[in-house]
Amino acid sequence: MHLFFESEIQEHLYLSEEESRHAVKVLRLGTGDIIKIVDGKGNFYEAAIVNPNPKRCSVQIRSEQREETRPYSIHLAITPTKDLDRIEWMLEKCVEVGVSRVSFILTKRTDERYWKGKSINLERLQKIAVSALKQSLNLTLPAVEGLVPWKDFLNQVRLGSQKFIAHLEDDDRKLLKTEIIPGKDYVILIGPEGDFTASEIEEAKRAGFLSVSLGNSRLRTETAGLIAVHTLDLMNQ
């Protein structure tokens, strides 16, 4: 199945230049060939190629299918790592698993370069998310958000979510898998390689976050993020 991504769907539309090139130059599709399109909003379309232009391929929508809405959502809030390649890898895998939203948080132990203006390339991360969406055949594209200071993030978390903070400090931590209530909206905090500070953990707990463990192993930040998302998704299957 040839799967493409377009965020704005009309009965007659043009694929983006990147998707047009892939369809015509790489896959060598021509007039009348059938493709599938996702819009990242839970919709799945069947379309026929009208004009196989490698820069502006036109297609006509033939049918539409709506994804059944999941009764839960997964919001991962994670500290960016020193090496952004690792965060890009994590995002790709989390999208494949089914994350709903990814936020990047600035904590006291976040790499100091982020405090000094180092940015996250959201455009590149969005492209990675789209590619992972197509690979996994998921239909809903997660929101990917830029850097947010720690306290600002705690203040903006939506009410009604089941909230977790995964850390390694001595605390009355429960295994994440034992605390999940199926069918909820989840927010989980993952800290930097040096972990959250004791004060940050207390602040999170006062904001309604439950201290949890992801298992006995000490994990890298990006590994912890992926395992957290997978656990939340798996316990809802």
PDB file of C-alpha atoms in Angstrom:
ATOM      1  CA  MET A   1       0.000   0.000   0.000  1.00  0.00           C
ATOM      2  CA  HIS A   2       1.368   3.416  -0.983  1.00  0.00           C
ATOM      3  CA  LEU A   3       0.688   5.747   1.955  1.00  0.00           C
ATOM      4  CA  PHE A   4       1.043   9.537   1.851  1.00  0.00           C
ATOM      5  CA  PHE A   5       0.478  12.411   4.272  1.00  0.00           C
ATOM      6  CA  GLU A   6      -1.448  15.609   3.632  1.00  0.00           C
ATOM      7  CA  SER A   7      -2.855  17.703   6.467  1.00  0.00           C
ATOM      8  CA  GLU A   8      -5.486  19.591   4.455  1.00  0.00           C
ATOM      9  CA  ILE A   9      -7.790  17.383   2.404  1.00  0.00           C
ATOM     10  CA  GLN A  10     -10.072  18.414  -0.468  1.00  0.00           C
ATOM     11  CA  GLU A  11     -11.805  16.305  -3.114  1.00  0.00           C
ATOM     12  CA  HIS A  12      -9.195  17.435  -5.645  1.00  0.00           C
ATOM     13  CA  LEU A  13      -5.804  18.181  -4.128  1.00  0.00           C
ATOM     14  CA  TYR A  14      -2.099  18.377  -4.854  1.00  0.00           C
ATOM     15  CA  LEU A  15       0.435  16.358  -2.922  1.00  0.00           C
ATOM     16  CA  SER A  16       3.314  18.324  -1.424  1.00  0.00           C
ATOM     17  CA  GLU A  17       6.457  18.555  -3.526  1.00  0.00           C
ATOM     18  CA  GLU A  18       8.194  15.977  -1.331  1.00  0.00           C
ATOM     19  CA  GLU A  19       5.295  13.531  -1.527  1.00  0.00           C
ATOM     20  CA  SER A  20       4.860  14.208  -5.270  1.00  0.00           C
ATOM     21  CA  ARG A  21       8.489  13.382  -5.940  1.00  0.00           C
ATOM     22  CA  HIS A  22       8.231  10.197  -3.902  1.00  0.00           C
ATOM     23  CA  ALA A  23       5.081   9.094  -5.734  1.00  0.00           C
ATOM     24  CA  VAL A  24       6.281   9.832  -9.259  1.00  0.00           C
ATOM     25  CA  LYS A  25      10.063   9.521  -9.166  1.00  0.00           C
ATOM     26  CA  VAL A  26      10.554   6.816  -6.530  1.00  0.00           C
ATOM     27  CA  LEU A  27       7.418   4.685  -6.770  1.00  0.00           C
ATOM     28  CA  ARG A  28       6.851   5.496 -10.466  1.00  0.00           C
ATOM     29  CA  LEU A  29       3.103   5.842 -10.022  1.00  0.00           C
ATOM     30  CA  GLY A  30       1.052   7.109 -12.919  1.00  0.00           C
ATOM     31  CA  THR A  31      -2.405   8.296 -13.907  1.00  0.00           C
ATOM     32  CA  GLY A  32      -5.156   6.161 -12.388  1.00  0.00           C
ATOM     33  CA  ASP A  33      -2.946   4.500  -9.770  1.00  0.00           C
ATOM     34  CA  ILE A  34      -4.565   4.260  -6.341  1.00  0.00           C
ATOM     35  CA  ILE A  35      -2.874   5.655  -3.232  1.00  0.00           C
ATOM     36  CA  LYS A  36      -3.813   6.021   0.431  1.00  0.00           C
ATOM     37  CA  ILE A  37      -3.584   9.317   2.302  1.00  0.00           C
ATOM     38  CA  VAL A  38      -3.676  10.129   6.021  1.00  0.00           C
ATOM     39  CA  ASP A  39      -4.267  13.648   7.334  1.00  0.00           C
ATOM     40  CA  GLY A  40      -2.950  13.142  10.877  1.00  0.00           C
ATOM     41  CA  LYS A  41      -6.396  13.910  12.291  1.00  0.00           C
ATOM     42  CA  GLY A  42      -7.702  10.368  12.356  1.00  0.00           C
ATOM     43  CA  ASN A  43      -8.870  10.189   8.738  1.00  0.00           C
ATOM     44  CA  PHE A  44      -7.816   7.706   6.057  1.00  0.00           C
ATOM     45  CA  TYR A  45      -8.481   8.331   2.370  1.00  0.00           C
ATOM     46  CA  GLU A  46      -8.288   6.397  -0.883  1.00  0.00           C
ATOM     47  CA  ALA A  47      -7.365   8.543  -3.888  1.00  0.00           C
ATOM     48  CA  ALA A  48      -6.523   8.163  -7.568  1.00  0.00           C
ATOM     49  CA  ILE A  49      -3.677   9.989  -9.279  1.00  0.00           C
ATOM     50  CA  VAL A  50      -4.943  12.433 -11.905  1.00  0.00           C
ATOM     51  CA  ASN A  51      -1.731  14.099 -13.040  1.00  0.00           C
ATOM     52  CA  PRO A  52       1.592  12.465 -12.014  1.00  0.00           C
ATOM     53  CA  ASN A  53       3.604  15.696 -11.892  1.00  0.00           C
ATOM     54  CA  PRO A  54       6.783  15.087  -9.809  1.00  0.00           C
ATOM     55  CA  LYS A  55       6.542  18.548  -8.276  1.00  0.00           C
ATOM     56  CA  ARG A  56       2.759  18.905  -7.952  1.00  0.00           C
ATOM     57  CA  CYS A  57       1.033  15.572  -8.266  1.00  0.00           C
ATOM     58  CA  SER A  58      -2.746  15.990  -8.381  1.00  0.00           C
ATOM     59  CA  VAL A  59      -5.099  13.376  -6.969  1.00  0.00           C
ATOM     60  CA  GLN A  60      -8.835  12.885  -6.531  1.00  0.00           C
ATOM     61  CA  ILE A  61     -10.298  11.550  -3.287  1.00  0.00           C
ATOM     62  CA  ARG A  62     -12.519   8.512  -3.822  1.00  0.00           C
ATOM     63  CA  SER A  63     -13.390   7.388  -0.294  1.00  0.00           C
ATOM     64  CA  GLU A  64     -12.879   8.336   3.340  1.00  0.00           C
ATOM     65  CA  GLN A  65     -12.620   6.323   6.539  1.00  0.00           C
ATOM     66  CA  ARG A  66     -12.560   7.707  10.067  1.00  0.00           C
ATOM     67  CA  GLU A  67     -10.404   6.103  12.763  1.00  0.00           C
ATOM     68  CA  GLU A  68     -12.267   5.045  15.884  1.00  0.00           C
ATOM     69  CA  THR A  69     -11.357   7.480  18.676  1.00  0.00           C
ATOM     70  CA  ARG A  70      -9.193   5.957  21.393  1.00  0.00           C
ATOM     71  CA  PRO A  71     -10.635   6.201  24.915  1.00  0.00           C
ATOM     72  CA  TYR A  72      -7.234   7.323  26.268  1.00  0.00           C
ATOM     73  CA  SER A  73      -4.370   9.645  25.394  1.00  0.00           C
ATOM     74  CA  ILE A  74      -0.661   9.657  26.277  1.00  0.00           C
ATOM     75  CA  HIS A  75       1.204  12.911  26.903  1.00  0.00           C
ATOM     76  CA  LEU A  76       4.955  12.464  27.309  1.00  0.00           C
ATOM     77  CA  ALA A  77       6.812  15.394  28.902  1.00  0.00           C
ATOM     78  CA  ILE A  78      10.554  14.796  28.668  1.00  0.00           C
ATOM     79  CA  THR A  79      13.825  16.653  29.103  1.00  0.00           C
ATOM     80  CA  PRO A  80      15.796  16.944  25.846  1.00  0.00           C
ATOM     81  CA  THR A  81      19.109  15.091  25.838  1.00  0.00           C
ATOM     82  CA  LYS A  82      22.512  16.551  25.025  1.00  0.00           C
ATOM     83  CA  ASP A  83      22.523  14.544  21.798  1.00  0.00           C
ATOM     84  CA  LEU A  84      19.345  15.388  19.897  1.00  0.00           C
ATOM     85  CA  ASP A  85      19.733  12.312  17.684  1.00  0.00           C
ATOM     86  CA  ARG A  86      18.617  10.259  20.671  1.00  0.00           C
ATOM     87  CA  ILE A  87      15.468  12.366  21.124  1.00  0.00           C
ATOM     88  CA  GLU A  88      14.694  12.049  17.408  1.00  0.00           C
ATOM     89  CA  TRP A  89      15.001   8.256  17.684  1.00  0.00           C
ATOM     90  CA  MET A  90      12.730   8.252  20.740  1.00  0.00           C
ATOM     91  CA  LEU A  91      10.108  10.409  19.034  1.00  0.00           C
ATOM     92  CA  GLU A  92      10.031   8.111  16.015  1.00  0.00           C
ATOM     93  CA  LYS A  93       9.451   5.039  18.178  1.00  0.00           C
ATOM     94  CA  CYS A  94       6.903   6.736  20.462  1.00  0.00           C
ATOM     95  CA  VAL A  95       4.841   7.791  17.444  1.00  0.00           C
ATOM     96  CA  GLU A  96       4.924   4.212  16.171  1.00  0.00           C
ATOM     97  CA  VAL A  97       3.690   2.998  19.573  1.00  0.00           C
ATOM     98  CA  GLY A  98       0.929   5.612  19.791  1.00  0.00           C
ATOM     99  CA  VAL A  99       1.935   8.698  21.810  1.00  0.00           C
ATOM    100  CA  SER A 100      -0.613  11.533  21.596  1.00  0.00           C
ATOM    101  CA  ARG A 101       1.525  14.509  22.578  1.00  0.00           C
ATOM    102  CA  VAL A 102       5.195  15.195  23.307  1.00  0.00           C
ATOM    103  CA  SER A 103       6.446  18.203  25.275  1.00  0.00           C
ATOM    104  CA  PHE A 104      10.029  19.117  26.091  1.00  0.00           C
ATOM    105  CA  ILE A 105      10.635  20.484  29.580  1.00  0.00           C
ATOM    106  CA  LEU A 106      13.447  22.561  31.071  1.00  0.00           C
ATOM    107  CA  THR A 107      14.502  21.247  34.477  1.00  0.00           C
ATOM    108  CA  LYS A 108      17.366  22.241  36.782  1.00  0.00           C
ATOM    109  CA  ARG A 109      19.561  19.470  35.377  1.00  0.00           C
ATOM    110  CA  THR A 110      18.640  19.924  31.734  1.00  0.00           C
ATOM    111  CA  ASP A 111      21.776  20.393  29.631  1.00  0.00           C
ATOM    112  CA  GLU A 112      22.816  24.020  30.202  1.00  0.00           C
ATOM    113  CA  ARG A 113      22.946  24.752  26.463  1.00  0.00           C
ATOM    114  CA  TYR A 114      19.140  24.695  26.397  1.00  0.00           C
ATOM    115  CA  TRP A 115      19.071  27.339  29.103  1.00  0.00           C
ATOM    116  CA  LYS A 116      21.427  29.425  26.962  1.00  0.00           C
ATOM    117  CA  GLY A 117      19.236  29.451  23.881  1.00  0.00           C
ATOM    118  CA  LYS A 118      19.860  26.095  22.171  1.00  0.00           C
ATOM    119  CA  SER A 119      16.667  25.300  20.307  1.00  0.00           C
ATOM    120  CA  ILE A 120      14.854  22.185  19.234  1.00  0.00           C
ATOM    121  CA  ASN A 121      14.185  21.852  15.514  1.00  0.00           C
ATOM    122  CA  LEU A 122      10.427  21.360  15.632  1.00  0.00           C
ATOM    123  CA  GLU A 123      10.146  21.286  11.844  1.00  0.00           C
ATOM    124  CA  ARG A 124      12.552  18.347  11.659  1.00  0.00           C
ATOM    125  CA  LEU A 125      10.814  16.575  14.539  1.00  0.00           C
ATOM    126  CA  GLN A 126       7.477  17.037  12.776  1.00  0.00           C
ATOM    127  CA  LYS A 127       8.847  15.368   9.650  1.00  0.00           C
ATOM    128  CA  ILE A 128      10.125  12.470  11.744  1.00  0.00           C
ATOM    129  CA  ALA A 129       6.701  12.154  13.375  1.00  0.00           C
ATOM    130  CA  VAL A 130       4.952  12.111   9.975  1.00  0.00           C
ATOM    131  CA  SER A 131       7.319   9.418   8.682  1.00  0.00           C
ATOM    132  CA  ALA A 132       6.713   7.294  11.792  1.00  0.00           C
ATOM    133  CA  LEU A 133       2.957   7.807  11.440  1.00  0.00           C
ATOM    134  CA  LYS A 134       3.025   6.423   7.907  1.00  0.00           C
ATOM    135  CA  GLN A 135       5.318   3.546   8.900  1.00  0.00           C
ATOM    136  CA  SER A 136       3.061   2.418  11.749  1.00  0.00           C
ATOM    137  CA  LEU A 137      -0.235   2.994   9.876  1.00  0.00           C
ATOM    138  CA  ASN A 138      -1.494   5.104  12.769  1.00  0.00           C
ATOM    139  CA  LEU A 139      -3.848   7.853  11.652  1.00  0.00           C
ATOM    140  CA  THR A 140      -3.477  10.557  14.305  1.00  0.00           C
ATOM    141  CA  LEU A 141      -0.347  12.704  14.304  1.00  0.00           C
ATOM    142  CA  PRO A 142       0.796  13.647  17.815  1.00  0.00           C
ATOM    143  CA  ALA A 143       1.415  17.250  18.792  1.00  0.00           C
ATOM    144  CA  VAL A 144       5.122  18.019  19.279  1.00  0.00           C
ATOM    145  CA  GLU A 145       5.799  21.065  21.431  1.00  0.00           C
ATOM    146  CA  GLY A 146       8.942  23.114  22.116  1.00  0.00           C
ATOM    147  CA  LEU A 147      10.782  23.846  25.340  1.00  0.00           C
ATOM    148  CA  VAL A 148       8.669  24.754  28.376  1.00  0.00           C
ATOM    149  CA  PRO A 149      10.094  25.730  31.794  1.00  0.00           C
ATOM    150  CA  TRP A 150       9.390  23.173  34.510  1.00  0.00           C
ATOM    151  CA  LYS A 151       7.003  25.208  36.666  1.00  0.00           C
ATOM    152  CA  ASP A 152       5.135  26.541  33.639  1.00  0.00           C
ATOM    153  CA  PHE A 153       4.506  22.982  32.516  1.00  0.00           C
ATOM    154  CA  LEU A 154       3.196  21.901  35.924  1.00  0.00           C
ATOM    155  CA  ASN A 155       0.789  24.840  35.903  1.00  0.00           C
ATOM    156  CA  GLN A 156      -0.654  24.046  32.482  1.00  0.00           C
ATOM    157  CA  VAL A 157      -1.309  20.308  32.826  1.00  0.00           C
ATOM    158  CA  ARG A 158      -4.967  19.608  32.221  1.00  0.00           C
ATOM    159  CA  LEU A 159      -7.209  18.562  35.077  1.00  0.00           C
ATOM    160  CA  GLY A 160      -8.586  15.041  35.100  1.00  0.00           C
ATOM    161  CA  SER A 161      -5.478  13.360  33.732  1.00  0.00           C
ATOM    162  CA  GLN A 162      -3.747  10.518  35.498  1.00  0.00           C
ATOM    163  CA  LYS A 163      -0.324  12.035  36.177  1.00  0.00           C
ATOM    164  CA  PHE A 164       2.997  10.262  36.807  1.00  0.00           C
ATOM    165  CA  ILE A 165       6.593  11.269  37.432  1.00  0.00           C
ATOM    166  CA  ALA A 166       9.209   8.565  36.823  1.00  0.00           C
ATOM    167  CA  HIS A 167      12.396   9.005  38.834  1.00  0.00           C
ATOM    168  CA  LEU A 168      15.113   7.135  40.785  1.00  0.00           C
ATOM    169  CA  GLU A 169      15.013   8.891  44.170  1.00  0.00           C
ATOM    170  CA  ASP A 170      14.200   6.952  47.338  1.00  0.00           C
ATOM    171  CA  ASP A 171      10.468   7.349  47.556  1.00  0.00           C
ATOM    172  CA  ASP A 172       7.324   5.304  47.825  1.00  0.00           C
ATOM    173  CA  ARG A 173       7.414   4.601  44.097  1.00  0.00           C
ATOM    174  CA  LYS A 174       4.997   2.156  42.505  1.00  0.00           C
ATOM    175  CA  LEU A 175       5.559   0.301  39.260  1.00  0.00           C
ATOM    176  CA  LEU A 176       3.913   2.298  36.505  1.00  0.00           C
ATOM    177  CA  LYS A 177       2.119  -0.741  35.118  1.00  0.00           C
ATOM    178  CA  THR A 178       0.346  -1.366  38.446  1.00  0.00           C
ATOM    179  CA  GLU A 179      -0.983   2.190  38.773  1.00  0.00           C
ATOM    180  CA  ILE A 180      -2.515   2.680  35.338  1.00  0.00           C
ATOM    181  CA  ILE A 181      -6.282   3.052  35.224  1.00  0.00           C
ATOM    182  CA  PRO A 182      -7.346   2.023  31.688  1.00  0.00           C
ATOM    183  CA  GLY A 183      -9.243   4.509  29.577  1.00  0.00           C
ATOM    184  CA  LYS A 184      -7.749   7.653  31.106  1.00  0.00           C
ATOM    185  CA  ASP A 185      -5.740  10.562  29.722  1.00  0.00           C
ATOM    186  CA  TYR A 186      -2.148  10.232  30.939  1.00  0.00           C
ATOM    187  CA  VAL A 187       0.721  12.635  31.518  1.00  0.00           C
ATOM    188  CA  ILE A 188       4.125  11.217  32.383  1.00  0.00           C
ATOM    189  CA  LEU A 189       7.256  13.179  33.273  1.00  0.00           C
ATOM    190  CA  ILE A 190      10.701  11.868  32.298  1.00  0.00           C
ATOM    191  CA  GLY A 191      13.749  13.725  33.578  1.00  0.00           C
ATOM    192  CA  PRO A 192      17.349  14.273  32.436  1.00  0.00           C
ATOM    193  CA  GLU A 193      20.233  11.810  32.776  1.00  0.00           C
ATOM    194  CA  GLY A 194      20.932  13.239  36.247  1.00  0.00           C
ATOM    195  CA  ASP A 195      17.272  12.708  37.201  1.00  0.00           C
ATOM    196  CA  PHE A 196      14.883  15.237  38.634  1.00  0.00           C
ATOM    197  CA  THR A 197      16.014  17.085  41.752  1.00  0.00           C
ATOM    198  CA  ALA A 198      14.363  16.268  45.073  1.00  0.00           C
ATOM    199  CA  SER A 199      12.600  19.654  45.024  1.00  0.00           C
ATOM    200  CA  GLU A 200      11.222  19.038  41.530  1.00  0.00           C
ATOM    201  CA  ILE A 201       9.848  15.677  42.607  1.00  0.00           C
ATOM    202  CA  GLU A 202       8.114  17.310  45.561  1.00  0.00           C
ATOM    203  CA  GLU A 203       6.712  20.063  43.333  1.00  0.00           C
ATOM    204  CA  ALA A 204       5.348  17.457  40.938  1.00  0.00           C
ATOM    205  CA  LYS A 205       3.766  15.491  43.769  1.00  0.00           C
ATOM    206  CA  ARG A 206       2.071  18.637  45.079  1.00  0.00           C
ATOM    207  CA  ALA A 207       0.726  19.141  41.547  1.00  0.00           C
ATOM    208  CA  GLY A 208      -0.899  15.702  41.676  1.00  0.00           C
ATOM    209  CA  PHE A 209       1.793  13.546  40.047  1.00  0.00           C
ATOM    210  CA  LEU A 210       2.335  10.039  41.399  1.00  0.00           C
ATOM    211  CA  SER A 211       5.909   8.785  41.807  1.00  0.00           C
ATOM    212  CA  VAL A 212       6.479   5.680  39.674  1.00  0.00           C
ATOM    213  CA  SER A 213       9.231   3.299  38.629  1.00  0.00           C
ATOM    214  CA  LEU A 214       9.767   1.893  35.142  1.00  0.00           C
ATOM    215  CA  GLY A 215      11.557  -1.197  36.456  1.00  0.00           C
ATOM    216  CA  ASN A 216      14.832  -2.199  38.067  1.00  0.00           C
ATOM    217  CA  SER A 217      17.196  -0.987  35.344  1.00  0.00           C
ATOM    218  CA  ARG A 218      18.636   2.533  35.254  1.00  0.00           C
ATOM    219  CA  LEU A 219      17.532   3.825  31.862  1.00  0.00           C
ATOM    220  CA  ARG A 220      18.706   6.554  29.551  1.00  0.00           C
ATOM    221  CA  THR A 221      16.266   9.414  29.134  1.00  0.00           C
ATOM    222  CA  GLU A 222      15.115   8.425  25.653  1.00  0.00           C
ATOM    223  CA  THR A 223      14.757   4.756  26.660  1.00  0.00           C
ATOM    224  CA  ALA A 224      12.672   5.729  29.684  1.00  0.00           C
ATOM    225  CA  GLY A 225      10.428   7.854  27.477  1.00  0.00           C
ATOM    226  CA  LEU A 226       9.798   5.021  25.064  1.00  0.00           C
ATOM    227  CA  ILE A 227       9.162   2.442  27.787  1.00  0.00           C
ATOM    228  CA  ALA A 228       6.750   4.784  29.577  1.00  0.00           C
ATOM    229  CA  VAL A 229       4.702   5.352  26.420  1.00  0.00           C
ATOM    230  CA  HIS A 230       4.731   1.653  25.526  1.00  0.00           C
ATOM    231  CA  THR A 231       3.621   0.641  29.032  1.00  0.00           C
ATOM    232  CA  LEU A 232       0.730   3.116  29.043  1.00  0.00           C
ATOM    233  CA  ASP A 233      -0.379   1.998  25.599  1.00  0.00           C
ATOM    234  CA  LEU A 234       0.007  -1.726  26.319  1.00  0.00           C
ATOM    235  CA  MET A 235      -2.032  -1.570  29.522  1.00  0.00           C
ATOM    236  CA  ASN A 236      -4.921  -0.167  27.445  1.00  0.00           C
ATOM    237  CA  GLN A 237      -4.948  -2.987  24.891  1.00  0.00           C
TER     238      GLN A 237
END
